mmCIF file of C-alpha atoms in Angstrom:
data_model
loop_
_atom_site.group_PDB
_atom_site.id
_atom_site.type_symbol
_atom_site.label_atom_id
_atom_site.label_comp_id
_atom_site.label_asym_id
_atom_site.label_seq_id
_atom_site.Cartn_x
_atom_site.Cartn_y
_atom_site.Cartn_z
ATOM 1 C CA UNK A 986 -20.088 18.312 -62.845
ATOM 2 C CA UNK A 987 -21.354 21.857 -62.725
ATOM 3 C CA UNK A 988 -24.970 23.248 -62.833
ATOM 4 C CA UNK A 989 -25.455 25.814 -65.771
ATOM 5 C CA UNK A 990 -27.780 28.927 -64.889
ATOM 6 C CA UNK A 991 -28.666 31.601 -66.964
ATOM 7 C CA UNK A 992 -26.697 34.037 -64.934
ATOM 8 C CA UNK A 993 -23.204 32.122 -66.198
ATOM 9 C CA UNK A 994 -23.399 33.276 -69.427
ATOM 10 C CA UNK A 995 -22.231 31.386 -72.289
ATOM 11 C CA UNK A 996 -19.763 27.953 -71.823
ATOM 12 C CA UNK A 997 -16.941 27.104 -74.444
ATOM 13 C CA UNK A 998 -17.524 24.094 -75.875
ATOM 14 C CA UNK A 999 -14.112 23.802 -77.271
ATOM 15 C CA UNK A 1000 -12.912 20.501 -77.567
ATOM 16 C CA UNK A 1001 -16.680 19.043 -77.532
ATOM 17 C CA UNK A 1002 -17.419 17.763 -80.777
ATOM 18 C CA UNK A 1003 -20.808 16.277 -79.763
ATOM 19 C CA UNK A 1004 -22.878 17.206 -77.415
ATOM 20 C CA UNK A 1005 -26.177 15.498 -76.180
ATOM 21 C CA UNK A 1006 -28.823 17.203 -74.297
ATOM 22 C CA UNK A 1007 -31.330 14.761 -72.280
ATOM 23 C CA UNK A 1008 -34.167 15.471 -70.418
ATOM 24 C CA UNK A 1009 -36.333 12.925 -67.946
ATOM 25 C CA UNK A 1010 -39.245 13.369 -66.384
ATOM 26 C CA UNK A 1011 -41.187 11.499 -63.946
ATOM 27 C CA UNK A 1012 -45.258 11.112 -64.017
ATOM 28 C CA UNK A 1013 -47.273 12.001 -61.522
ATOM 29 C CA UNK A 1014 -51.354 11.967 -60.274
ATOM 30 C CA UNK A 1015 -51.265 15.583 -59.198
ATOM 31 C CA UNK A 1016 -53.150 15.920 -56.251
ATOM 32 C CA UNK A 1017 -54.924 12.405 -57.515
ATOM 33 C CA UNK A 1018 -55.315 9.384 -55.121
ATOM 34 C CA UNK A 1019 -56.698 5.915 -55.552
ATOM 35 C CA UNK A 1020 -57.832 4.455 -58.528
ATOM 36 C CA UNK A 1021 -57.591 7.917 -60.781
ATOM 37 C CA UNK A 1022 -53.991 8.685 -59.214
ATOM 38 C CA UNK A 1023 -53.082 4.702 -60.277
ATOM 39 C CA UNK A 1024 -54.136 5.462 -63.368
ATOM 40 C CA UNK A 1025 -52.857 8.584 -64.572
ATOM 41 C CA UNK A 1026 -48.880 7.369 -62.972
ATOM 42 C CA UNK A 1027 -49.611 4.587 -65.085
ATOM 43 C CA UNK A 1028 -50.066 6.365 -68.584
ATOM 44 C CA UNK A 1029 -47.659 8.868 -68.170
ATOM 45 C CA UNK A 1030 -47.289 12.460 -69.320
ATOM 46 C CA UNK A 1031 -45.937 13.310 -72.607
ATOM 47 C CA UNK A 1032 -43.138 15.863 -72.664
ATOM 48 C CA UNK A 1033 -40.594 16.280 -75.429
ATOM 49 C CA UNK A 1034 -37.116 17.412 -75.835
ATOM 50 C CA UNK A 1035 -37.311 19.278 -79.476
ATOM 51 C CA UNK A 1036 -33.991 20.639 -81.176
ATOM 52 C CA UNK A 1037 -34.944 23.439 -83.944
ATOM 53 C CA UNK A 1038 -31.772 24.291 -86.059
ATOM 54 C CA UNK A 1039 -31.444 27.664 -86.941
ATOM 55 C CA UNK A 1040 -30.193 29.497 -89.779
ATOM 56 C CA UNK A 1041 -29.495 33.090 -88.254
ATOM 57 C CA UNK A 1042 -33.245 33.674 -87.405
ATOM 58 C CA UNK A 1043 -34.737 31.336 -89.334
ATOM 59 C CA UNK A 1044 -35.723 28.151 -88.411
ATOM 60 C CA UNK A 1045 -34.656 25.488 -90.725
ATOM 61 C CA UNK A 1046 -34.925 22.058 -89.729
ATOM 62 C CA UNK A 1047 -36.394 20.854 -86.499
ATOM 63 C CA UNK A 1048 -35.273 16.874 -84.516
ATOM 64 C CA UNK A 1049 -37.668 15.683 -82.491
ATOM 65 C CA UNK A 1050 -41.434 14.702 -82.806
ATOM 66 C CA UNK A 1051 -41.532 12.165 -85.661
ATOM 67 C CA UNK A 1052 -38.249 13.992 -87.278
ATOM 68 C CA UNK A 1053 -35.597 11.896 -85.659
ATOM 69 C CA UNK A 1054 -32.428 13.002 -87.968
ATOM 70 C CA UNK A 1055 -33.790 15.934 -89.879
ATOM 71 C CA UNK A 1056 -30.286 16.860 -91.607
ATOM 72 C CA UNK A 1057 -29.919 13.131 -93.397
ATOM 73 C CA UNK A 1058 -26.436 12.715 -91.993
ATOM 74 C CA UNK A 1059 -26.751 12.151 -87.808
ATOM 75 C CA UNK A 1060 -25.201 15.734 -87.126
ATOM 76 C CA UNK A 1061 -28.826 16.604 -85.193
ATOM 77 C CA UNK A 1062 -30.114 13.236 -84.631
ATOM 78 C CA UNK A 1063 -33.358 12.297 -82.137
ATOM 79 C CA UNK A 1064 -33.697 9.305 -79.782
ATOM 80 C CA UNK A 1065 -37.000 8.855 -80.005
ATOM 81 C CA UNK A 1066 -39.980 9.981 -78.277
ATOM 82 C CA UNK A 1067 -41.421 8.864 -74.489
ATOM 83 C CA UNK A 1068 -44.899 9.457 -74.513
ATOM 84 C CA UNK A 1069 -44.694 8.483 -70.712
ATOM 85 C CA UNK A 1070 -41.696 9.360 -68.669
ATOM 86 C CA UNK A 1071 -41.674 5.876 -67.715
ATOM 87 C CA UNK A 1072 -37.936 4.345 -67.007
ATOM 88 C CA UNK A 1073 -34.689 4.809 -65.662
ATOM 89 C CA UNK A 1074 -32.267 7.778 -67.278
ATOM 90 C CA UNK A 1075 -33.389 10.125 -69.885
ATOM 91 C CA UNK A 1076 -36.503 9.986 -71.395
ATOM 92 C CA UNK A 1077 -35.522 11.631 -74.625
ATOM 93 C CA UNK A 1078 -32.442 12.805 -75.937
ATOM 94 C CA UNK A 1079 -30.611 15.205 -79.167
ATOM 95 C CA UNK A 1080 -27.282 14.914 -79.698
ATOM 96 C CA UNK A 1081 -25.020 17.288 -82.322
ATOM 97 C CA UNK A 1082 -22.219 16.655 -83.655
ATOM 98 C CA UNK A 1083 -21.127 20.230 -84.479
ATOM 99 C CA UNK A 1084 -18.310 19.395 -87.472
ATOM 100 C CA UNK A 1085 -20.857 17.598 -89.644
ATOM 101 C CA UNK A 1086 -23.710 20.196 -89.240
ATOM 102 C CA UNK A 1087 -24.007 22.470 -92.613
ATOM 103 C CA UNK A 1088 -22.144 25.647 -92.285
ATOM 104 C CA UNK A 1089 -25.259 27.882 -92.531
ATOM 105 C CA UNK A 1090 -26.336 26.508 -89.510
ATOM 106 C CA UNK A 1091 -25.714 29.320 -86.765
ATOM 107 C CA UNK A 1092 -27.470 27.839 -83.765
ATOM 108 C CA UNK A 1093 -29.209 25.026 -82.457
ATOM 109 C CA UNK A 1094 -32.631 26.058 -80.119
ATOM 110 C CA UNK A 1095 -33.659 23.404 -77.275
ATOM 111 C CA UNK A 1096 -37.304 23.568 -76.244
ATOM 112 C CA UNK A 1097 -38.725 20.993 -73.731
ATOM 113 C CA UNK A 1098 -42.933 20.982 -74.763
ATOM 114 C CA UNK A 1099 -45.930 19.374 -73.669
ATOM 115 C CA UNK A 1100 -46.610 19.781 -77.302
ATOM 116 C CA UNK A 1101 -49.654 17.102 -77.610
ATOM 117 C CA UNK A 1102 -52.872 18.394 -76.558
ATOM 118 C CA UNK A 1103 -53.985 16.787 -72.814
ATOM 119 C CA UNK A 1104 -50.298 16.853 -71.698
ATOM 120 C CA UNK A 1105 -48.703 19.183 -69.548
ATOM 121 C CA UNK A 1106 -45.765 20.022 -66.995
ATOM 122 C CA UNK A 1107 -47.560 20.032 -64.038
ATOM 123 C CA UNK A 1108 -48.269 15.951 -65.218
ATOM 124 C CA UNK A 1109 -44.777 15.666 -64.817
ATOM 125 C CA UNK A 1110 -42.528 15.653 -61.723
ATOM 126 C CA UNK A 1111 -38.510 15.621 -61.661
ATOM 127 C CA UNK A 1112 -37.959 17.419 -64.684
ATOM 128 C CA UNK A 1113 -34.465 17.727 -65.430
ATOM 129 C CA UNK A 1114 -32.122 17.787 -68.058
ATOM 130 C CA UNK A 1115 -28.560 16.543 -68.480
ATOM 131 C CA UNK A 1116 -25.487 18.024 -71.070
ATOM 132 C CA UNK A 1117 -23.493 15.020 -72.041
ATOM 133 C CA UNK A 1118 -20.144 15.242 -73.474
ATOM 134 C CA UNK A 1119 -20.273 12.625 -76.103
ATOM 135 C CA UNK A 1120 -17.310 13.122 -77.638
ATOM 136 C CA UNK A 1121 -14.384 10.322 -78.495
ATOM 137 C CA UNK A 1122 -17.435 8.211 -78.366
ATOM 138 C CA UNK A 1123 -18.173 8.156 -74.355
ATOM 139 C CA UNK A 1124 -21.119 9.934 -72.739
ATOM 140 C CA UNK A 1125 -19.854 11.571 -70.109
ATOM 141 C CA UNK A 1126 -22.142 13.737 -67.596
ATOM 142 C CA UNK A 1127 -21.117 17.504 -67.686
ATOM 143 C CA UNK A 1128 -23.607 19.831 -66.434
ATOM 144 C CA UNK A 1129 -27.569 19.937 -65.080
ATOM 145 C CA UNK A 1130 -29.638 22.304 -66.142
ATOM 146 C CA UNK A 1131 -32.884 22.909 -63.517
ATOM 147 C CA UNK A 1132 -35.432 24.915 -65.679
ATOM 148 C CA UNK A 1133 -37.642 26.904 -63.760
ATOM 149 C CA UNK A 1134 -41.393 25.334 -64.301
ATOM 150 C CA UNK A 1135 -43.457 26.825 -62.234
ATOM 151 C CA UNK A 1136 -45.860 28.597 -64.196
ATOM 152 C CA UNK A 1137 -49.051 27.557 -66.624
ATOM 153 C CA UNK A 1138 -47.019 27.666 -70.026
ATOM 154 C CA UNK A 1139 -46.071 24.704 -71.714
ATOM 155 C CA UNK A 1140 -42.731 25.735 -73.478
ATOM 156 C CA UNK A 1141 -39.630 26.258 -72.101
ATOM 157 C CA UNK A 1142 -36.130 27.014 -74.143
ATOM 158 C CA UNK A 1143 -33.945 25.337 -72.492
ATOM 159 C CA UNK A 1144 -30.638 26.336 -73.880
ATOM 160 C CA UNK A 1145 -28.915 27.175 -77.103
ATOM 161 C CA UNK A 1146 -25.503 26.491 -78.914
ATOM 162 C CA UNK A 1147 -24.341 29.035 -80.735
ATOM 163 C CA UNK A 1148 -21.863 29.060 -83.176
ATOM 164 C CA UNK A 1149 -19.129 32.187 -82.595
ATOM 165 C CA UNK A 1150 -16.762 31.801 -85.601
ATOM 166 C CA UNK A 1151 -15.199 28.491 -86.068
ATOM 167 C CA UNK A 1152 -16.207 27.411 -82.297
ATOM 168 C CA UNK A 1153 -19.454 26.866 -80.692
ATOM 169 C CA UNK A 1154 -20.262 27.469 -76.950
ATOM 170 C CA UNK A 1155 -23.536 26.789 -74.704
ATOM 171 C CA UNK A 1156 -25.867 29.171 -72.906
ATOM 172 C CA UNK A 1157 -28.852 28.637 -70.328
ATOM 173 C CA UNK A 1158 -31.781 29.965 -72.125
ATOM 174 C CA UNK A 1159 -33.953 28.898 -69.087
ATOM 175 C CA UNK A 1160 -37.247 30.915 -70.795
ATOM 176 C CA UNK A 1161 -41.296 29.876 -70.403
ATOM 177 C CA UNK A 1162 -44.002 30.500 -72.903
ATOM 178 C CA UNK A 1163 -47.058 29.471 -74.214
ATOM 179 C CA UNK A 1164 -47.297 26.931 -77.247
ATOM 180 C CA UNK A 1165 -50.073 26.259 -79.411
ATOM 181 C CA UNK A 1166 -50.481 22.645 -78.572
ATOM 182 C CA UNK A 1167 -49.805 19.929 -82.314
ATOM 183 C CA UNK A 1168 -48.726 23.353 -83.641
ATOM 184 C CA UNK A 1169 -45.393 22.744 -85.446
ATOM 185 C CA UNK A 1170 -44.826 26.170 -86.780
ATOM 186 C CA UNK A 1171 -45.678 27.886 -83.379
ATOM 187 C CA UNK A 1172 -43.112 25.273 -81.508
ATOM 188 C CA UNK A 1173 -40.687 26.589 -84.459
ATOM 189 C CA UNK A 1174 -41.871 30.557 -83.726
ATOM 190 C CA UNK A 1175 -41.142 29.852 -79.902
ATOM 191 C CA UNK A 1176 -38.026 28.236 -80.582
ATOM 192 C CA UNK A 1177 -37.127 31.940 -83.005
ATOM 193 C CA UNK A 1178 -37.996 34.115 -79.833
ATOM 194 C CA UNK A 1179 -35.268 32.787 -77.739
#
């Protein structure tokens, strides 16, 4: 298992023919004690793991939120959303399976948001997200990928497959920014800019 950085540039995928991206978070108090700190561990944070298909620089169809297999046929399909970060494992996941994704589909964008107004990532703790080689149909573990959170935005692109000819191949995006909270069409503008 490898850690992917920005800085590694792009990785083959060949010989992946699905590939699922998970993140997990944990909640947390902030700085929180007693009753209050009880109480906010115990509803959670909401983050979520969005995958915006792309058509050159166009956004065309977007899995996550309440869209949970926005092509009709399971090439882009959603697990659902966490709207605490409670549990063991990944909180959300999007897995593609590259051969049954339309042709004019050139990349695939994935943004991690505290989308819903009142959540945020510093409500979360142990944010971290997983690429699974899903191929053959086992998940295997291949990489980590340790965004870089620090900041007040509540976006960050995660990473991107891109499709170069007949093959695809995976690169760190690793990028913050600012998203209009319940604001599909900004998440989608967001997901263009990377």
């Amino acid at each position: 298992m490898i850690t992917l950085t920005k800085e590694d540039g792009p990785a083959d995928l060949d010989g992946v023919t699905h590939l699922t991206i998970g993140v997990s978070w944990d909640p947390t108090a902030g700085s929180s004690g007693g009753v209050l700190g009880k109480l906010r561990r115990k509803t959670g944070t909401d983050l979520d793991l969005i995958a915006v298909a792309m058509q050159g620089g166009e956004p065309v169809r977007l899995a996550g939120l309440d869209s949970l297999d926005p092509m009709g046929n399971g090439s882009l399909a959603h697990s659902g959303d966490n709207q605490t970060g409670h549990g063991d494992g990944d909180d959300e996941t999007v897995t593609v399976e590259f051969a049954r994704l339309p042709s004019a589909i050139t990349s695939v964008v994935f943004v991690a948001a505290a989308y819903k107004k009142g959540s945020s990532f510093q409500k979360a703790r142990n944010i971290s997200f997983k690429v699974y080689d899903a191929t053959g149909g086992t998940t295997q573990q291949v990489a980590d990928i340790w965004p870089s959170l620090l900041s007040q935005d509540n976006g960050c692109a995660v990473a991107k497959a891109v499709r170069v000819g007949g093959a695809w191949k995976l690169e760190v995006v690793n990028e913050t920014g600012k998203i209009k909270q319940g604001d599909e069409h900004a998440l989608m503008r967001f997901a263009v800019s990377k």
